[in-house]
XYZ file of C-alpha atoms in Angstrom:
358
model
C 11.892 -15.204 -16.303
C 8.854 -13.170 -14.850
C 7.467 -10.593 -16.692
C 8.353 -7.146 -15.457
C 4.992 -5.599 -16.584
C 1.968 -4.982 -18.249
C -1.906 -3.855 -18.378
C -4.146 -6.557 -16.565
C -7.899 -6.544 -17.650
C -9.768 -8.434 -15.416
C -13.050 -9.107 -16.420
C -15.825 -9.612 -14.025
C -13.837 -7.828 -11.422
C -16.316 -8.097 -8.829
C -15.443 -11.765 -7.657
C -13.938 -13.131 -4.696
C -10.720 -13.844 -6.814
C -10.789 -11.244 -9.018
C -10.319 -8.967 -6.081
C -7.491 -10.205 -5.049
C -6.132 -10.617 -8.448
C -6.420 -6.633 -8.966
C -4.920 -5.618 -5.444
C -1.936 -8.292 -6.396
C -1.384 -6.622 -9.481
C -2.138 -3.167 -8.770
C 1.246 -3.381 -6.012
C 3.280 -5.316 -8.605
C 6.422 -3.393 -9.896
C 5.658 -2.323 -13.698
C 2.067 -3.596 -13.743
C -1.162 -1.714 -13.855
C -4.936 -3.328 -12.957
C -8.143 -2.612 -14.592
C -11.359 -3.716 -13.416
C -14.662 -4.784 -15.702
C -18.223 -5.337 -14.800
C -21.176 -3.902 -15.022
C -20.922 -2.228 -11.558
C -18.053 -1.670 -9.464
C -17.098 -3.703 -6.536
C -17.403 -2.131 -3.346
C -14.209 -2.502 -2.293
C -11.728 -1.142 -5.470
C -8.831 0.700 -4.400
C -9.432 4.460 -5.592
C -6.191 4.022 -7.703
C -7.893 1.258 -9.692
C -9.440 2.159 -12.948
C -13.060 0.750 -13.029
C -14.752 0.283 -17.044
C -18.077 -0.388 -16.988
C -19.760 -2.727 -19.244
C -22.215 -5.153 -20.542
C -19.935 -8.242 -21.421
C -23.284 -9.834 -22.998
C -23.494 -6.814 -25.682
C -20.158 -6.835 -28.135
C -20.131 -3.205 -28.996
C -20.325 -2.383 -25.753
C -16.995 -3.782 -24.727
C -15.124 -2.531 -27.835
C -16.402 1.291 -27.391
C -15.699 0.899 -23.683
C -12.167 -0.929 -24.152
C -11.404 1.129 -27.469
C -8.442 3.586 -25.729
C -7.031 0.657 -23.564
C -3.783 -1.275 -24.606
C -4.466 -4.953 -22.796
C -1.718 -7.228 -22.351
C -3.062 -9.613 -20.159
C -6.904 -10.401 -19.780
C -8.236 -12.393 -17.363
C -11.648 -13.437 -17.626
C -13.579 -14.028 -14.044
C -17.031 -13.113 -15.096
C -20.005 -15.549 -15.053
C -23.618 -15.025 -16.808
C -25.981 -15.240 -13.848
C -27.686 -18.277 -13.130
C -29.681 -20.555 -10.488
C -27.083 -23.822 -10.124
C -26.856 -24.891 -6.252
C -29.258 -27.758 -5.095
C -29.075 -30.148 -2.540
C -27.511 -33.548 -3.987
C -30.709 -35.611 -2.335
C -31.829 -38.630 -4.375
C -33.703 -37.728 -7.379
C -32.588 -33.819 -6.820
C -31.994 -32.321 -10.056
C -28.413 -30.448 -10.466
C -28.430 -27.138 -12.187
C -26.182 -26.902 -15.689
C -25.236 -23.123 -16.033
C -26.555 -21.825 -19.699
C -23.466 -22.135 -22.025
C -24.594 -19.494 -24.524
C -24.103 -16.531 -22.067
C -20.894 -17.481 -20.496
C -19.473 -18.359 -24.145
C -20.653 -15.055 -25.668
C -19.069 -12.949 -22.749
C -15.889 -14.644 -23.432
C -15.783 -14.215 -27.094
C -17.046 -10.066 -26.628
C -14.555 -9.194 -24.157
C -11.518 -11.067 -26.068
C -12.574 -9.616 -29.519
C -12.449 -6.022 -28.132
C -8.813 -6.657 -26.444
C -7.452 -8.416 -29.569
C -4.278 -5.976 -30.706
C -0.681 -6.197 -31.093
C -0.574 -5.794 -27.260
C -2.387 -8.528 -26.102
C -0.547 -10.989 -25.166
C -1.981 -13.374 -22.658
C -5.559 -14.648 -21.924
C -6.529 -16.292 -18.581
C -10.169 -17.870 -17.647
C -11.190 -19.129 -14.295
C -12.946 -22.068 -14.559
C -13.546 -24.844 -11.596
C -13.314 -28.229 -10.604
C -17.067 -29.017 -12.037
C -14.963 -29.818 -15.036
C -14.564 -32.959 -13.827
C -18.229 -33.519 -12.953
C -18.449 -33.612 -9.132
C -21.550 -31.440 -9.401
C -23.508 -34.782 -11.008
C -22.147 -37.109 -8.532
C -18.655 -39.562 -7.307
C -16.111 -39.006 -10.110
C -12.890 -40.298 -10.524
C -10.314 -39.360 -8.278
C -7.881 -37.418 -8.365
C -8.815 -35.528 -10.852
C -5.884 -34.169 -13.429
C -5.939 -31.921 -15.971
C -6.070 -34.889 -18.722
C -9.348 -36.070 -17.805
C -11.878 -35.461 -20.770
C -14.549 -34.097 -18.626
C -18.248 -35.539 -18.731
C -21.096 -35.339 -20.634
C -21.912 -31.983 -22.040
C -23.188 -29.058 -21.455
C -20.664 -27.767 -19.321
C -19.339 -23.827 -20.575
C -16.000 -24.608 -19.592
C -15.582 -26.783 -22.626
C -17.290 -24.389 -24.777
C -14.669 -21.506 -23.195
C -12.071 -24.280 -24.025
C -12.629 -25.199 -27.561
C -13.145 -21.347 -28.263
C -9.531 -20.499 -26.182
C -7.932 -23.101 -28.680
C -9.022 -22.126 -32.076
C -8.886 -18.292 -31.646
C -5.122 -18.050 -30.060
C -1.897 -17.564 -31.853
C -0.806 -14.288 -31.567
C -1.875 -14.840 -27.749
C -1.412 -17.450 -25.231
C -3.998 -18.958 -22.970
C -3.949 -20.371 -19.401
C -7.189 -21.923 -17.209
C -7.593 -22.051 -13.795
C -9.795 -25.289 -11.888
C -10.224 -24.060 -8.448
C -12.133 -26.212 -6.233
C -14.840 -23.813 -4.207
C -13.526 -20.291 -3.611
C -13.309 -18.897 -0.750
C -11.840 -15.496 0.489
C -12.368 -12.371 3.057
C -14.860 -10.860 0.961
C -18.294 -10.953 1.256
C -21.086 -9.938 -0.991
C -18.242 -11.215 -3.647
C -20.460 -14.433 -4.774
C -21.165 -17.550 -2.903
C -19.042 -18.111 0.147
C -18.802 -21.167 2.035
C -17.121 -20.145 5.476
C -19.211 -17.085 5.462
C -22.047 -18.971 5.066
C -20.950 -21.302 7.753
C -20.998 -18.647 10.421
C -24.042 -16.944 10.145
C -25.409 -20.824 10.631
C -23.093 -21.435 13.441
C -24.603 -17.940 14.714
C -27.872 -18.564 14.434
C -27.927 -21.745 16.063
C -26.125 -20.222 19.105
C -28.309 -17.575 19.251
C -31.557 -20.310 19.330
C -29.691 -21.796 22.052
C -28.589 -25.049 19.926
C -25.573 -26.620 19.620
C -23.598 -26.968 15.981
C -25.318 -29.663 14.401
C -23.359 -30.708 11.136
C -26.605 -30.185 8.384
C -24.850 -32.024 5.634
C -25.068 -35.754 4.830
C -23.588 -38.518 7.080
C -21.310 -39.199 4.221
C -20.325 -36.033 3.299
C -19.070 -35.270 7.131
C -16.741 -38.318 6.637
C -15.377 -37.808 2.966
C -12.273 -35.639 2.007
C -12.685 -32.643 0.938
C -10.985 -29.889 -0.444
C -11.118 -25.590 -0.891
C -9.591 -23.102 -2.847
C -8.477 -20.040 -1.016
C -8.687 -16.882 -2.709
C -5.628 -15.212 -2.356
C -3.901 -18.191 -3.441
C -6.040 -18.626 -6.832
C -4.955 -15.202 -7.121
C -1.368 -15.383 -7.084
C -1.321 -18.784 -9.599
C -3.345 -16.581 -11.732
C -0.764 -13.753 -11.685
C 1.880 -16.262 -11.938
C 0.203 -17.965 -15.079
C 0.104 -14.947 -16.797
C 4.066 -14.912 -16.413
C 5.001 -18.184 -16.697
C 5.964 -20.204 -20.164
C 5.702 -23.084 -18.972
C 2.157 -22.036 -18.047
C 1.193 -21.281 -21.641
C -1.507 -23.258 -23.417
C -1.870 -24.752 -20.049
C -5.267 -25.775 -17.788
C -3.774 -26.355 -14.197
C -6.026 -27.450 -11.249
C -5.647 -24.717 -8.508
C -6.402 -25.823 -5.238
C -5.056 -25.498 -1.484
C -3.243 -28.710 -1.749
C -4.690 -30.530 1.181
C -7.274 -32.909 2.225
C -9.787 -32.563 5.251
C -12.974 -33.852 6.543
C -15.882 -32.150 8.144
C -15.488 -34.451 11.307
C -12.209 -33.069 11.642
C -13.338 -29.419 11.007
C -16.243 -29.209 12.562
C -15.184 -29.405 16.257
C -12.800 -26.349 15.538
C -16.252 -24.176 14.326
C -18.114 -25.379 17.203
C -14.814 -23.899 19.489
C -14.636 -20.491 17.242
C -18.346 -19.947 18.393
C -18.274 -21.680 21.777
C -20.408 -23.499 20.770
C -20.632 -27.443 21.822
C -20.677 -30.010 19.002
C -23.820 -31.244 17.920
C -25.145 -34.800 16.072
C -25.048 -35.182 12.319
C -28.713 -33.950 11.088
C -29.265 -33.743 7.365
C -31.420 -30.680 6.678
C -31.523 -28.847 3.702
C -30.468 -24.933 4.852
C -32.554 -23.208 1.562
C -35.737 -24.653 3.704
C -34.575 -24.545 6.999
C -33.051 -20.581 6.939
C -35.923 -20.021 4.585
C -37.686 -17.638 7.803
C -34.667 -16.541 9.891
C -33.931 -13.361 8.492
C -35.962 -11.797 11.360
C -33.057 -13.934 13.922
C -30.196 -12.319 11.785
C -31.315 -9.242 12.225
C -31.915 -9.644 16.211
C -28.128 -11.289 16.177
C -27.059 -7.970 14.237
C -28.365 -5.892 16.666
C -26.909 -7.783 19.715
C -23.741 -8.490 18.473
C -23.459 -4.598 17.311
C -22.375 -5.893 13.447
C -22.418 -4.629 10.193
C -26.190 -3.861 8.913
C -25.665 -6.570 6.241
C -29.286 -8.460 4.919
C -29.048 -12.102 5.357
C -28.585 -12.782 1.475
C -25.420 -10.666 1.445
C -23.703 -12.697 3.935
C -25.149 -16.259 3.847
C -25.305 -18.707 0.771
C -27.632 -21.589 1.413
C -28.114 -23.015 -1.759
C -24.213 -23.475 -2.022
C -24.033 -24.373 1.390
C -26.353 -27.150 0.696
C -24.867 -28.491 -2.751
C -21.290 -29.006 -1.202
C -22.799 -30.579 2.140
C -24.429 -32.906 0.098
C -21.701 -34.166 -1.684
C -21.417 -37.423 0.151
C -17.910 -38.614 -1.893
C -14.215 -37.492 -2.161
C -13.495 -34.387 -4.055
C -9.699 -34.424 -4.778
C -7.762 -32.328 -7.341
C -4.407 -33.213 -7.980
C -1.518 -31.048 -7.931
C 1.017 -32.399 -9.284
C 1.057 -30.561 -12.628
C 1.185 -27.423 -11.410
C 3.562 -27.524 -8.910
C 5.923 -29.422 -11.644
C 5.572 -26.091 -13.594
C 6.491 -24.027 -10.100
C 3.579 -23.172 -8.374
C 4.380 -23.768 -4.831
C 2.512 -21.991 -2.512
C -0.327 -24.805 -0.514
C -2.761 -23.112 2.259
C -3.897 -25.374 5.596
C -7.475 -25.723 4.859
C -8.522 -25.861 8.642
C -6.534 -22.797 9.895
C -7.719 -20.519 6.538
C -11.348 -21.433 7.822
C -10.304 -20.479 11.411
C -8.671 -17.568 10.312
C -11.521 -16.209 7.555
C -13.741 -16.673 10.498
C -11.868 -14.546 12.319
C -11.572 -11.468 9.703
C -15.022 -11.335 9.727
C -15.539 -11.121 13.662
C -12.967 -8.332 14.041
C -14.831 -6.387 10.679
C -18.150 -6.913 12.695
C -19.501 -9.251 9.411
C -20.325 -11.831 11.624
C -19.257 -12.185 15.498
């Protein structure tokens, strides 16, 4: 049976996913939302308490959380860092620090810890299986025992495991998030179409600038809404409890396939496969952003805020399958599986009738 209520604390609220989380929760009969960060997203519903924090500094988050009962937290946040590169021969990937994401964890747990805490949810991603060093096994389930550290998911995991008992834990491994907010993190399909505008704009068609073998491989998303709601619906669930669960849209595609449908969005005509890292490339085209801005009337968004090279560029690169299964959590009852294609189509779409991108 679902529970019918409680106080959600969701921790680095300013996410693509932790967004949605708070405006599921915030509508849900019985159930109240509360955002932490640092700084308040942009785009929190006036009815939505906002607590401002450092998550690095434990006193902090005890005097700030001191007066609030918790009863679910989930944690979203992520110590800042410099990750993405291009998976080019002899590139070197980029291991987030564990000490910072660990520490955060630990702070904001310790000052919710009460009688009234009840459940504690962390968002973690498919890099626990190691796609971000190269081919890994495939599919990957929720047994697998990960790679070789560091990775701060298995820090956040060990730590989940020793310090529950009168709570319950849950983990989420979404494959690359991606949802209707910008400025919310690295975005993909965002990303996508301020490249599919500039190139338009220059009078080029869409050239694919990932590798040859990453247009052919399958692939695989996470929308946001949907990592949202398995959230919400681990934090209810028992047979969720003590639980890591792989949460992605529950299909396969292929650039090849995809691509075509981009190149139609813009009206644009297809281009050749042409491997060029996007960091360098974009590296001097704010100036054309700005000139596309102005033409196409949008938004007065900087270049940064909308486009994500460096991410662009890592999951281009990846030049193998990357395939979560979903077995396990749709055996618990998590249904709910999102058509990768159309949510690109149709993300691509929000933004052109909010004037983000045109």
């Amino acid at each position: 049976m679902p529970i019918e209520g409680g106080t959600m604390l969701v921790a680095g609220a300013t996410g693509v996913a932790a967004q949605n989380l708070i405006e599921i929760v915030r509508k849900a009969k019985g159930w109240k939302a509360i955002g932490l960060s640092r700084t308040p997203p942009a785009s929190l519903p006036p009815s939505v308490l906002h607590i401002a924090a450092d998550m690095m500094d434990a006193e902090a988050c005890k005097r700030a959380l001191k007066d609030v009962k918790v009863t679910h937290l989930v944690f979203a946040a992520r110590a800042k860092h410099k990750l993405y590169t291009t998976m080019a021969p002899g590139a070197k990937v980029g291991v987030e620090n564990v000490e910072p994401n660990i520490t955060m964890l630990r702070n904001v747990v310790a000052a919710c810890e009460g009688p009234s805490l009840k459940h504690v949810h962390v968002i973690q991603g498919s890099k626990w299986y190691g796609f971000h060093m190269g081919p890994y096994p495939t599919p990957a389930r929720e047994s697998a025992p990960g790679h070789m550290p560091p990775n701060f998911y298995f820090d956040q995991q060990k730590f989940l495991e020793s310090a529950c008992g009168p709570w319950t834990w849950s983990t989420s491994r979404p494959a690359a998030i991606n949802g209707k907010n910008v400025g919310s993190g690295p975005n993909l399909v965002s990303t996508l179409g301020v490249y599919a505008l500039i190139s338009r704009h220059l009078g080029l068609p869409l050239d694919f600038p990932g590798k040859p073998g990453a247009f052919k491989s399958l692939m695989e998303l996470s929308d946001a809404e949907q990592v949202a709601e398995s959230i919400f619906w681990m934090c209810q669930t028992p047979a969720a409890e003590n639980q890591a669960f792989n949460v992605v849209n529950g299909d396969l595609f292929r650039w090849e396939s995809i691509w075509p449908r981009i190149a139609e969005h813009y009206g644009m005509k297809m281009g050749t496969v042409r491997y060029f890292p996007l960091v360098q490339w974009m590296a001097d085209k704010g100036p054309v952003w700005d000139e596309i801005v102005k033409k196409e009337g949008l938004q007065a968004r900087s270049l940064d805020d909308v486009a994500s090279w460096g991410f662009a560029d890592f999951l281009l690169g990846c030049d193998f399958d990357i395939i979560s299964s979903t077995t396990k959590i749709r055996k618990a009852g998590f249904h709910r599986m999102v058509d990768t294609e159309d949510m690109v189509i149709d993300q691509l779409t929000h933004y052109r009738n909010e004037r983000i991108l045109a």
